[in-house]
Tab-separated table of C-alpha atoms in Angstrom:
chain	number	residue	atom	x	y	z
R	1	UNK	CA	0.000	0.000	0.000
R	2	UNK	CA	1.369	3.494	-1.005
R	3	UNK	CA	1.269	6.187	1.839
R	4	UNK	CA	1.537	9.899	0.657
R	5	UNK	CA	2.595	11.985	3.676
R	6	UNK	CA	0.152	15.342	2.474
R	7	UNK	CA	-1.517	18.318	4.933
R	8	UNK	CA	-4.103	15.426	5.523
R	9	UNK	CA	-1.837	13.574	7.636
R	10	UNK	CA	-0.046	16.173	9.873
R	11	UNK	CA	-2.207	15.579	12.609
R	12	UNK	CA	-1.219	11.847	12.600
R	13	UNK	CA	2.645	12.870	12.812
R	14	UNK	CA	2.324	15.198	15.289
R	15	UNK	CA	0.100	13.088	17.737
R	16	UNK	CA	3.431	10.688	17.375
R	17	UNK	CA	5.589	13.305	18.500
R	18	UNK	CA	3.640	14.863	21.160
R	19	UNK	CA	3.832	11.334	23.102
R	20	UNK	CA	8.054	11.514	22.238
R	21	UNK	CA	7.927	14.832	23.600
R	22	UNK	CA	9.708	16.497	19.997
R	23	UNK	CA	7.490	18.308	17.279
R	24	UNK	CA	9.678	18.487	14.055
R	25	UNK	CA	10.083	22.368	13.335
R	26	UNK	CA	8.741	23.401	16.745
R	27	UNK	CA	9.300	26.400	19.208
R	28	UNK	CA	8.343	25.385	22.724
R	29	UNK	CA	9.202	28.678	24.039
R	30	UNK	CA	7.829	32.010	23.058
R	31	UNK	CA	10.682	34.160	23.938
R	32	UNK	CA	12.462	32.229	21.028
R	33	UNK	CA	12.105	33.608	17.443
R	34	UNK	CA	14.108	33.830	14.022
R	35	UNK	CA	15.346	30.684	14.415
R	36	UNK	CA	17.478	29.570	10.960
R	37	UNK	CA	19.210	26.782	10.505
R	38	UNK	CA	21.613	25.911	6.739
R	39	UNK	CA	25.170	24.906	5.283
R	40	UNK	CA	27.817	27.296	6.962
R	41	UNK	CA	28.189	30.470	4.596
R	42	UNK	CA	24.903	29.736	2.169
R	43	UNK	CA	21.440	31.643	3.689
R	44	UNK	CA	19.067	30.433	1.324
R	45	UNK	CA	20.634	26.379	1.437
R	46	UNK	CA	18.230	23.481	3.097
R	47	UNK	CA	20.773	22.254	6.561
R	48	UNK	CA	22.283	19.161	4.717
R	49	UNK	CA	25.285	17.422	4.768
R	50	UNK	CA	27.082	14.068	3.389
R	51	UNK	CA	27.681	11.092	6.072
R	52	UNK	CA	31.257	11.127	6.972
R	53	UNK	CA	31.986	14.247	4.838
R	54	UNK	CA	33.513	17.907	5.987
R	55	UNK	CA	30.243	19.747	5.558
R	56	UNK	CA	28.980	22.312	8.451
R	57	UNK	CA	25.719	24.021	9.288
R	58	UNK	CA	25.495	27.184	10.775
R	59	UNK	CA	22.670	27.837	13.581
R	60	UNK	CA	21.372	30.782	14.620
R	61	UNK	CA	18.479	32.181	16.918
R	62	UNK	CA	17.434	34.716	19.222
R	63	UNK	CA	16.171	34.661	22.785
R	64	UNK	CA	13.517	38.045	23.448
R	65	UNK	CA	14.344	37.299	27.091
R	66	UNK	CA	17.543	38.984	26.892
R	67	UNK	CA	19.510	37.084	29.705
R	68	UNK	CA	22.482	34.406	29.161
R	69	UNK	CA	20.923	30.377	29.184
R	70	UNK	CA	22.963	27.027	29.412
R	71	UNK	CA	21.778	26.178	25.955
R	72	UNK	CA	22.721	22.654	24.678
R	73	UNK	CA	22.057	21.252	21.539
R	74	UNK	CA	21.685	17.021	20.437
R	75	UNK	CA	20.837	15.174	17.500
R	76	UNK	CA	17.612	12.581	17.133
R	77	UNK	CA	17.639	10.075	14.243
R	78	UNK	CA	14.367	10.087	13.123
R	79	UNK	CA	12.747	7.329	10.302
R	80	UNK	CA	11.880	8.425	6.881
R	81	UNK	CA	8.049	9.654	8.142
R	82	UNK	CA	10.274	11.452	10.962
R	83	UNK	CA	8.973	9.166	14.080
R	84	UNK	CA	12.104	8.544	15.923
R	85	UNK	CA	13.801	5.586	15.323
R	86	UNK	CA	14.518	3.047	18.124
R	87	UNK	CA	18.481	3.336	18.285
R	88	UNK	CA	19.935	4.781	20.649
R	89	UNK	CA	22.233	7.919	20.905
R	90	UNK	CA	25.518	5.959	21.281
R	91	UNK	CA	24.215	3.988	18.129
R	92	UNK	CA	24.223	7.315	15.347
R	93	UNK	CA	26.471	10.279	17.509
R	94	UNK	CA	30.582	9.408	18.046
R	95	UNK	CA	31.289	11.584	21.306
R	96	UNK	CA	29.655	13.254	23.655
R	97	UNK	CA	25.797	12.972	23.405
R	98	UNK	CA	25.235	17.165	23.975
R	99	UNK	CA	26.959	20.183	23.157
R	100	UNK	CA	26.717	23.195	24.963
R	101	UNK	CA	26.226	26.658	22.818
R	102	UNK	CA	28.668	28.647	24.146
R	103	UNK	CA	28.819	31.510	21.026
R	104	UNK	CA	26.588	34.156	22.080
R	105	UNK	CA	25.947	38.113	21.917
R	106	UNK	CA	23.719	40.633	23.327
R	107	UNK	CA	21.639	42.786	20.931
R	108	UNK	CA	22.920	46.601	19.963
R	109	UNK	CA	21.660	49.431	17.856
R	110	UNK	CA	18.167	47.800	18.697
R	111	UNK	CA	15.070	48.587	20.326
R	112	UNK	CA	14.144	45.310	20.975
R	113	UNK	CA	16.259	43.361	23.350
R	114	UNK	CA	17.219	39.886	22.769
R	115	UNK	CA	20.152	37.504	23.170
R	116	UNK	CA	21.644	35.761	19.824
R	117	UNK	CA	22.863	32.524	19.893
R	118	UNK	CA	25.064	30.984	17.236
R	119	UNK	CA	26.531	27.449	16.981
R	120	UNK	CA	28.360	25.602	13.989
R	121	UNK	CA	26.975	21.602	13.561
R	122	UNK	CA	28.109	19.151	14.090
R	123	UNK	CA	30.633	19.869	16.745
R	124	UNK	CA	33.926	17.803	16.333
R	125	UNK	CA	33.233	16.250	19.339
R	126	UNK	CA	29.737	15.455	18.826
R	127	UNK	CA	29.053	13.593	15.295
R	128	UNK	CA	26.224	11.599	13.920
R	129	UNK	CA	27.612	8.445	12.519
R	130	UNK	CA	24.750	7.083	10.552
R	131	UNK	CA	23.078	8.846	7.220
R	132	UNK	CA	19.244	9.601	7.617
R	133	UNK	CA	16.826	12.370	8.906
R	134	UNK	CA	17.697	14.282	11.915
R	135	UNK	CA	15.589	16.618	14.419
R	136	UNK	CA	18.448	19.058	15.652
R	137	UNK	CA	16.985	19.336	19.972
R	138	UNK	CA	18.053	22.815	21.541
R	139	UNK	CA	17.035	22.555	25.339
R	140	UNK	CA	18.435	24.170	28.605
R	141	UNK	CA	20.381	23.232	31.278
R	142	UNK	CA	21.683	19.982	29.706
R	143	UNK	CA	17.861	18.613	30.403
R	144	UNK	CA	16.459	17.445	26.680
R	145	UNK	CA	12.735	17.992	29.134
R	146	UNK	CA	13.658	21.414	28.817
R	147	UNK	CA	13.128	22.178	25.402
R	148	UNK	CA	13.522	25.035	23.182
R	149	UNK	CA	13.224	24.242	20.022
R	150	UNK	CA	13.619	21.345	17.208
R	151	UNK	CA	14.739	22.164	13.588
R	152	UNK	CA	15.276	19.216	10.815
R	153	UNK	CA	18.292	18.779	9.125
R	154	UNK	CA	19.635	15.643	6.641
R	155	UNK	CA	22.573	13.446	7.125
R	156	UNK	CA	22.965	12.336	3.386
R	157	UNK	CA	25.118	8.715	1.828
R	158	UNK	CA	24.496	9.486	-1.408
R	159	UNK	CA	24.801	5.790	-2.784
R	160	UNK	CA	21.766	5.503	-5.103
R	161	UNK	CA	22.001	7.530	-9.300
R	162	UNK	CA	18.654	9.448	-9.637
R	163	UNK	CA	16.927	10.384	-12.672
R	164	UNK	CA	14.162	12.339	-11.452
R	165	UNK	CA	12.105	15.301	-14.442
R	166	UNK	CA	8.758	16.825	-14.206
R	167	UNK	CA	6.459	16.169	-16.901
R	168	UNK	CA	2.477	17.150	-17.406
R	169	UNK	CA	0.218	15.298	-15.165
R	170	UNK	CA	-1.539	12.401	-17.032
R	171	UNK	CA	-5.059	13.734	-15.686
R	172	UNK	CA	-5.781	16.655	-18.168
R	173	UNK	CA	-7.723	18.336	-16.141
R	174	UNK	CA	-4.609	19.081	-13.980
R	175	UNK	CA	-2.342	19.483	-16.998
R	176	UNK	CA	-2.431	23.498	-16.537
R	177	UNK	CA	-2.592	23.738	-12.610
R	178	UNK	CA	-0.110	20.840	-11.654
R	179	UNK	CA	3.205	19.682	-12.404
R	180	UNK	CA	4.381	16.264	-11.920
R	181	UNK	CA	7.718	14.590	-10.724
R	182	UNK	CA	8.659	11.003	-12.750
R	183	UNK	CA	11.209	9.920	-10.679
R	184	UNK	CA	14.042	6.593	-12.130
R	185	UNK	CA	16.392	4.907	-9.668
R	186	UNK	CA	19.429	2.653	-10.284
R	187	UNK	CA	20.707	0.918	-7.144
R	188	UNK	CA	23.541	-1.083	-9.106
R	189	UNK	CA	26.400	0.911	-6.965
R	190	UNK	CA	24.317	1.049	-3.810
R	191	UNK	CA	25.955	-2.107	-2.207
R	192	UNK	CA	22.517	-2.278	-0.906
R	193	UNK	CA	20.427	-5.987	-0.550
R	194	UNK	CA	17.054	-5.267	-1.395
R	195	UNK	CA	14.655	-8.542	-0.328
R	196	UNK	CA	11.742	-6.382	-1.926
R	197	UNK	CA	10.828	-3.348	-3.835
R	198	UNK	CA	9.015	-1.918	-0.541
R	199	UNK	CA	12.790	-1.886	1.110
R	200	UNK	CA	13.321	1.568	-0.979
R	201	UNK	CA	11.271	4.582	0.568
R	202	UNK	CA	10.940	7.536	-1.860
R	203	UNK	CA	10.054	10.999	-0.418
R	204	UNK	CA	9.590	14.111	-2.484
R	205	UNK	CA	9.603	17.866	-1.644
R	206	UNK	CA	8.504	20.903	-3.191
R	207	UNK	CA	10.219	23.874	-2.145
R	208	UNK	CA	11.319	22.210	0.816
R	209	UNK	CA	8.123	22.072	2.622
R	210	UNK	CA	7.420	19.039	4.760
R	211	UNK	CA	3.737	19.329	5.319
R	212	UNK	CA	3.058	18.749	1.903
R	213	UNK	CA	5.557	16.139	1.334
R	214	UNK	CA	5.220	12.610	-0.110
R	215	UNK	CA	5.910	9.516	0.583
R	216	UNK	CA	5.586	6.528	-1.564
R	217	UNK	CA	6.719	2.783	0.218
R	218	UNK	CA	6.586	1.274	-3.761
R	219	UNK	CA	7.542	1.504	-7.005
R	220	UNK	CA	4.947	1.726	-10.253
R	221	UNK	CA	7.810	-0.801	-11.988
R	222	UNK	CA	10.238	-2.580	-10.149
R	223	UNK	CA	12.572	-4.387	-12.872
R	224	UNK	CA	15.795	-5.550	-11.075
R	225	UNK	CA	17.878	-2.860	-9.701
R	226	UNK	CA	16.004	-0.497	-11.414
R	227	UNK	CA	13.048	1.341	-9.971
R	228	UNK	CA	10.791	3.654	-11.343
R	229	UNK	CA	8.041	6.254	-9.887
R	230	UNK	CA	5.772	7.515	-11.743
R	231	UNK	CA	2.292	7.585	-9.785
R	232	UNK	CA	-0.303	10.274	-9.664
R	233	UNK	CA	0.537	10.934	-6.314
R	234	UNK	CA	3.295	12.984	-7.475
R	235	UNK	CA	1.462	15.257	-8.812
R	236	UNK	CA	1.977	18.867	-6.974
R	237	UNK	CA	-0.232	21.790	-7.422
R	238	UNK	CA	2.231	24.254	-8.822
R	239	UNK	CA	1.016	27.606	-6.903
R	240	UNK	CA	2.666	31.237	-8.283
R	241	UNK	CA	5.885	33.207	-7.808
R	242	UNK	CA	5.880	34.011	-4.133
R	243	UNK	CA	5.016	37.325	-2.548
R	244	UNK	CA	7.836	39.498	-1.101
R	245	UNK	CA	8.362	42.419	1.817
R	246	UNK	CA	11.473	43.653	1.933
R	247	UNK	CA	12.211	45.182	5.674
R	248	UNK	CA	16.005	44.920	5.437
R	249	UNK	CA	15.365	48.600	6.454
R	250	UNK	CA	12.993	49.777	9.672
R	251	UNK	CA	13.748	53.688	8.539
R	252	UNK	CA	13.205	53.631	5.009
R	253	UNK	CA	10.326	51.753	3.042
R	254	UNK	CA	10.635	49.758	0.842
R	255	UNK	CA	8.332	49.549	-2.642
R	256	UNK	CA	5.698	46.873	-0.880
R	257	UNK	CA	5.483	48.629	2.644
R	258	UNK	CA	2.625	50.936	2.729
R	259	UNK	CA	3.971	52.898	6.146
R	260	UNK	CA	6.213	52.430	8.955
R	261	UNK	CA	5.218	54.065	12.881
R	262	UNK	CA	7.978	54.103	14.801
R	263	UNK	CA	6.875	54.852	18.196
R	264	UNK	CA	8.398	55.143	22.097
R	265	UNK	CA	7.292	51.039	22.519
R	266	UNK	CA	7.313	49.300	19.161
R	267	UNK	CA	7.862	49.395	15.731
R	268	UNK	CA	4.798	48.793	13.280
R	269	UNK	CA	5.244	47.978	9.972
R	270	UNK	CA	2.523	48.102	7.396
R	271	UNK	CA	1.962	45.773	4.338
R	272	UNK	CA	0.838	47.275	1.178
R	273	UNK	CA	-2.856	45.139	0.863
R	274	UNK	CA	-2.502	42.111	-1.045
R	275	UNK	CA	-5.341	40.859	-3.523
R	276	UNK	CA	-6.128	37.496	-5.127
R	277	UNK	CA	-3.977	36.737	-7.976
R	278	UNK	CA	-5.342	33.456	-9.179
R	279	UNK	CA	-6.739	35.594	-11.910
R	280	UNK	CA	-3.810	37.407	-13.179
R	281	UNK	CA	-1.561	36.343	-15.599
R	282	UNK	CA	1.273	34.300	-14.779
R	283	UNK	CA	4.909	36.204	-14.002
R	284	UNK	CA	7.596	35.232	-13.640
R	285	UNK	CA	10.276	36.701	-11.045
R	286	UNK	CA	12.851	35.174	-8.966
R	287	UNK	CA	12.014	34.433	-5.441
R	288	UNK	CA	13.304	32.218	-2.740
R	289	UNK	CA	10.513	29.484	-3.156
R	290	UNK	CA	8.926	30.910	0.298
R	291	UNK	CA	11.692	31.448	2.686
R	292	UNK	CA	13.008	34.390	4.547
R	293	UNK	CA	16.820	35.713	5.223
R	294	UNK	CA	18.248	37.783	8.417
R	295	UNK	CA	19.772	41.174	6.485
R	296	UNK	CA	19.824	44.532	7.936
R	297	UNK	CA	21.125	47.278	5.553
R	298	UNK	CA	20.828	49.705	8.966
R	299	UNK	CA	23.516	48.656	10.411
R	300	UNK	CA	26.738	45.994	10.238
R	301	UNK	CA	26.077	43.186	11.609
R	302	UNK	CA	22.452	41.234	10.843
R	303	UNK	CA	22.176	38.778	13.396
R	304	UNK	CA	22.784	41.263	16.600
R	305	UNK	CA	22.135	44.812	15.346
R	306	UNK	CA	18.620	44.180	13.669
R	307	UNK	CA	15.085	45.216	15.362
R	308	UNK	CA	12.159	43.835	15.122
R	309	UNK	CA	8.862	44.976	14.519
R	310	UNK	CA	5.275	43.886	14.574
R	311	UNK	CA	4.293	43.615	10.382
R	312	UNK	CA	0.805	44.116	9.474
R	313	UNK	CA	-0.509	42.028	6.562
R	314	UNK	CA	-3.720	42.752	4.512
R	315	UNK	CA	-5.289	40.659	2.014
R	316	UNK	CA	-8.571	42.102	0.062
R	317	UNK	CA	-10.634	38.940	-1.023
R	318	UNK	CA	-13.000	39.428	-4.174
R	319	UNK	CA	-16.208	41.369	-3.085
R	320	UNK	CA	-14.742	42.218	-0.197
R	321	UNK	CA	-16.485	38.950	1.419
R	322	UNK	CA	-14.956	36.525	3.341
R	323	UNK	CA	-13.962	32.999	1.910
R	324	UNK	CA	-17.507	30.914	2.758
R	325	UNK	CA	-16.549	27.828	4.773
R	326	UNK	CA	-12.663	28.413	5.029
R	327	UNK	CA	-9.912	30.097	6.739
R	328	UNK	CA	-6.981	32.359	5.539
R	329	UNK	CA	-3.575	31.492	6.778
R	330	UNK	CA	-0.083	33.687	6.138
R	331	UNK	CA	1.838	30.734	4.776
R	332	UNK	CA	6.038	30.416	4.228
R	333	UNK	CA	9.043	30.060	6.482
R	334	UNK	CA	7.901	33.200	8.379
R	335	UNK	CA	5.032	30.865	9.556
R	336	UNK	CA	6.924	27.897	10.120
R	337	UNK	CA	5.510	26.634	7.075
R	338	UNK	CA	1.702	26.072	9.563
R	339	UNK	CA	-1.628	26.631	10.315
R	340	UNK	CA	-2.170	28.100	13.851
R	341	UNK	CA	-3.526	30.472	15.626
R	342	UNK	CA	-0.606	32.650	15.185
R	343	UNK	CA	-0.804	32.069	11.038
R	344	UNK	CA	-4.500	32.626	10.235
R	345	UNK	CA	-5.880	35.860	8.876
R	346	UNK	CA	-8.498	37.346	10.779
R	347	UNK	CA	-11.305	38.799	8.435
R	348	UNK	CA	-12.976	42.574	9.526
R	349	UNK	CA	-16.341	42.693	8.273
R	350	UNK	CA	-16.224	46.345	8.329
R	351	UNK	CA	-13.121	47.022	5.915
R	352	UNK	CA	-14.081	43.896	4.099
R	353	UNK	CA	-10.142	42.517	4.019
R	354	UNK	CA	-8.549	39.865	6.272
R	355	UNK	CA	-5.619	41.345	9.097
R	356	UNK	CA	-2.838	39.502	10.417
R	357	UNK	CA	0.393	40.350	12.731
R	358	UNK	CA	3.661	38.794	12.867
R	359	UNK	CA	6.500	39.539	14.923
R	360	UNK	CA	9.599	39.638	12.511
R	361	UNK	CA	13.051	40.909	12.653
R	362	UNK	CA	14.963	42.499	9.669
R	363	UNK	CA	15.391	40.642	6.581
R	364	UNK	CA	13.420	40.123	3.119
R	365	UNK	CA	10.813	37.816	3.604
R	366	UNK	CA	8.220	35.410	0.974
R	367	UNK	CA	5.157	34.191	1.836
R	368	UNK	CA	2.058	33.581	0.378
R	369	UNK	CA	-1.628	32.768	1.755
R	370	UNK	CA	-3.589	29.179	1.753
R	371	UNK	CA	-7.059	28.671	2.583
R	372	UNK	CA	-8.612	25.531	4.528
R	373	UNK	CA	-11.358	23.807	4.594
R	374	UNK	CA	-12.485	25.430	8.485
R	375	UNK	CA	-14.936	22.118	8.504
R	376	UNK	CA	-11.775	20.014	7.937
R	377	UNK	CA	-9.071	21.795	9.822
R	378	UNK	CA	-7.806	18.017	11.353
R	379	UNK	CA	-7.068	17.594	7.764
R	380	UNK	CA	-4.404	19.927	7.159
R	381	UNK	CA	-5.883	20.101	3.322
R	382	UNK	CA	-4.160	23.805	2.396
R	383	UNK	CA	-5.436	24.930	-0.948
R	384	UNK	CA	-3.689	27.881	-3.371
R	385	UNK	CA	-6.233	27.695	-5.485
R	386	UNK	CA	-8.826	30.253	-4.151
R	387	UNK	CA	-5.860	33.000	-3.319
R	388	UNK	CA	-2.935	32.453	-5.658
R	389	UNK	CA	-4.352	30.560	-8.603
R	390	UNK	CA	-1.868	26.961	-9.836
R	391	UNK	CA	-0.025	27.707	-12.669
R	392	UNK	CA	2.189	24.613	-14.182
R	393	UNK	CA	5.214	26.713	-15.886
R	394	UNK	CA	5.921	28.172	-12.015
R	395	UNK	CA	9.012	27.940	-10.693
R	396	UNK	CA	9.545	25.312	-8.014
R	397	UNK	CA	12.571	23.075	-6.706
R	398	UNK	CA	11.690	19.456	-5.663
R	399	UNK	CA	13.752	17.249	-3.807
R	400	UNK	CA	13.903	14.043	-4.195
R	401	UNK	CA	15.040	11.460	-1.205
R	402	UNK	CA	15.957	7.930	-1.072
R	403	UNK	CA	15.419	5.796	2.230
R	404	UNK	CA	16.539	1.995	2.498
R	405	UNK	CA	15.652	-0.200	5.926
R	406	UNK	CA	17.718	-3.916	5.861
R	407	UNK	CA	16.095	-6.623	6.784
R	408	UNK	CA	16.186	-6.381	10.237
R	409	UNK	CA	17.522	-2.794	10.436
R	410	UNK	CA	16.037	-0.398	13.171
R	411	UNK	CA	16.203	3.007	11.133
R	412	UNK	CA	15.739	4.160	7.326
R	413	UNK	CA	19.253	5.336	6.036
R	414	UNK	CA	19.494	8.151	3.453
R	415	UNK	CA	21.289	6.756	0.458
R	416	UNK	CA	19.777	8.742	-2.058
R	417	UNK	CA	19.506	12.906	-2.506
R	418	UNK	CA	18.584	14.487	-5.814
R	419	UNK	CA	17.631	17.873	-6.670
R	420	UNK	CA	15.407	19.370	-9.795
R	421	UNK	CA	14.077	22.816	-10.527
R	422	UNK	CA	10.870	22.963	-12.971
R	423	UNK	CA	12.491	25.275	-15.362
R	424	UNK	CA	16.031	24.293	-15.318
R	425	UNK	CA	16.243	20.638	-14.484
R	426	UNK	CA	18.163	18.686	-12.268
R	427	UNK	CA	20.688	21.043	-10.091
């Protein structure tokens, strides 16, 4: 049986967490914020790096509260549907089993107050040892029940030659809204001993987002050591460019902030409105596929000298009437890539637009909003297609992973890691 890992089954992840006491991409603390994680020296890279190899990732997050905390960080091997795997730490981590963050800075030429942490991963005395998927644990006081934060990064053996090109979805009727990821695999170098096609996990991205990820446990043809995937549930609604704010600069505004008041307290920070665009004509324009970066161009430095400021978002549905039967959410990095309380667009009947406020510190942010089903909220079903419109020539990365479980192994080992943009092809 084929299981696709979609919105629909969030819930069902995160009610598997909850009892392991880790949430994959989660801030237990509120004082935390602007947390990024990515290879050392590259702000827009997904936190990746080859088993056994000299890559780094470079960490870095605030703390509003503004004092100095025994932060420590650890690593969790997690399975290729990210439930943690039943190894233990001295099984996947050569050395010691925590690090303590010891790089830290207090906050100038800002109103806001914080504390920024920085840390380089792994440590060289703190490794993981196996390839797979890894929830990086921040927590306090050397106690992992004292929690932070969790952030995902990969641990990569790439052992398996991917052929992976998006084509036209076979359903016409989703020929002009979707695009579709055929993905070949060869595992004749793999050294791996497959006892059946369902050994091989595939997982595919778009844009780096795991809520809408898939997962597929088999292959449509399985022909010796070659394996092919080519099932309509790789099919991914394509979306549109993403929207941008650029507030590298609190002083001076930039050409999609409508007004900045700076008073004695806080900083507030104005959104131009934003209005459906499912039907407008389909631009393109480079973006960064719906994350955010830390850059300040008011001072030096962008992790310690930038404010923050609470940013003000309008949309202006059609008619000025409110989506029947569904919520808005503010959806991209900035979000966490979810739909909460602190994501969802609050409509006012008596401007007729929805408002939302975010907390944000300098940098140029994308996002973009989703509606859902309010009926079917459980079901984590996010939808472009009232707000943004699906176009298929938009321009979206996919990545493509490769999991393998031995007979009688106890976690699913990355072997395979390919990368291909829908205009430009394999990267």
């Amino acid at each position: 049986m084929k299981k696709i890992i979609t919105f629909s089954s969030v819930l069902t992840l995160l009610t598997v967490f909850t009892a392991h006491s880790q949430l994959p991409d989660h801030i237990y603390r509120p004082s935390i914020q602007t947390i990024k994680l990515y290879k050392l020296g590259d702000i827009y890279s997904y936190p990746t790096m080859a088993l056994n190899g000299a890559d780094l990732l470079e960490l870095h997050f605030d703390d509003l509260d503004a004092d100095v905390k025994n932060c420590y960080f650890t690593y969790q091997l997690c399975n290729a549907d990210w439930t943690p795997s039943s190894l233990q730490a001295y099984d996947y981590i050569r050395g010691f089993h925590s690090t303590r963050i010891t790089s830290y800075r207090y906050s100038s030429m800002a109103f806001t107050k914080y504390t920024h942490y920085t840390a380089t991963i792994p440590d060289r005395n703190s490794v993981p040892t196996k390839s797979g998927n890894y929830l990086l644990k921040v927590f306090l006081n050397n106690d992992t029940s004292e929690l932070l934060f969790t952030r995902r990064f990969l641990v990569i053996d790439n052992r398996v030659a991917i052929a992976a090109q998006l084509m036209r979805p076979s359903n016409v009727q989703l020929s002009r809204s979707d695009q579709h990821v055929r993905i070949g695999l060869n595992t004749t170098n793999a050294q791996i001993n497959t006892l059946s096609p369902q050994d091989l996990k595939l997982v595919v991205l778009q844009n780096n987002i795991w809520p809408s990820a898939v997962l597929i446990d088999r292959p449509s043809i399985y022909r010796g050591n070659y394996y092919e995937y080519n099932d309509d549930a790789l099919d991914f609604p394509a979306g549109k460019e993403w929207r941008w704010v650029d507030l590298r600069s609190l002083k001076l505004m930039s050409d999609r902030v409508q007004k900045i008041v700076d008073t004695a307290k806080r900083v507030e920070v104005y959104v131009k409105p934003d209005a459906e665009r499912k039907q407008q004509i389909y631009v393109y324009y480079r973006d960064l596929n719906g994350i955010y970066t830390v850059e300040n161009s008011d001072g030096d430095n962008p992790f310690w000298q930038s404010d923050y400021g609470h940013v003000h978002f309008t949309y202006v549905p059609p008619g000025n009437q409110a989506y029947a039967g569904r919520d808005l959410y503010l959806f991209g990095e900035l979000t966490n890539f979810a739909a909460d309380d602190a994501s969802r667009m609050v409509f006012n009947p008596e401007r007729g637009v929805y408002e939302g406020t975010l907390f944000l510190k300098q940098g140029y942010y994308n996002y973009t909003y989703v509606s859902l089903d309010a009926r079917e909220k459980a079901r984590y079903r996010f939808s472009f297609a009232d707000t943004e419109g699906n176009f298929d020539i938009t321009e979206n990365n996919y990545t493509v992973l490769v999991y393998y479980k031995s007979f009688g192994g106890r976690s699913d080992e990355l072997i395979g890691y390919a990368l291909v943009n829908s205009i430009i092809g394999p990267r």
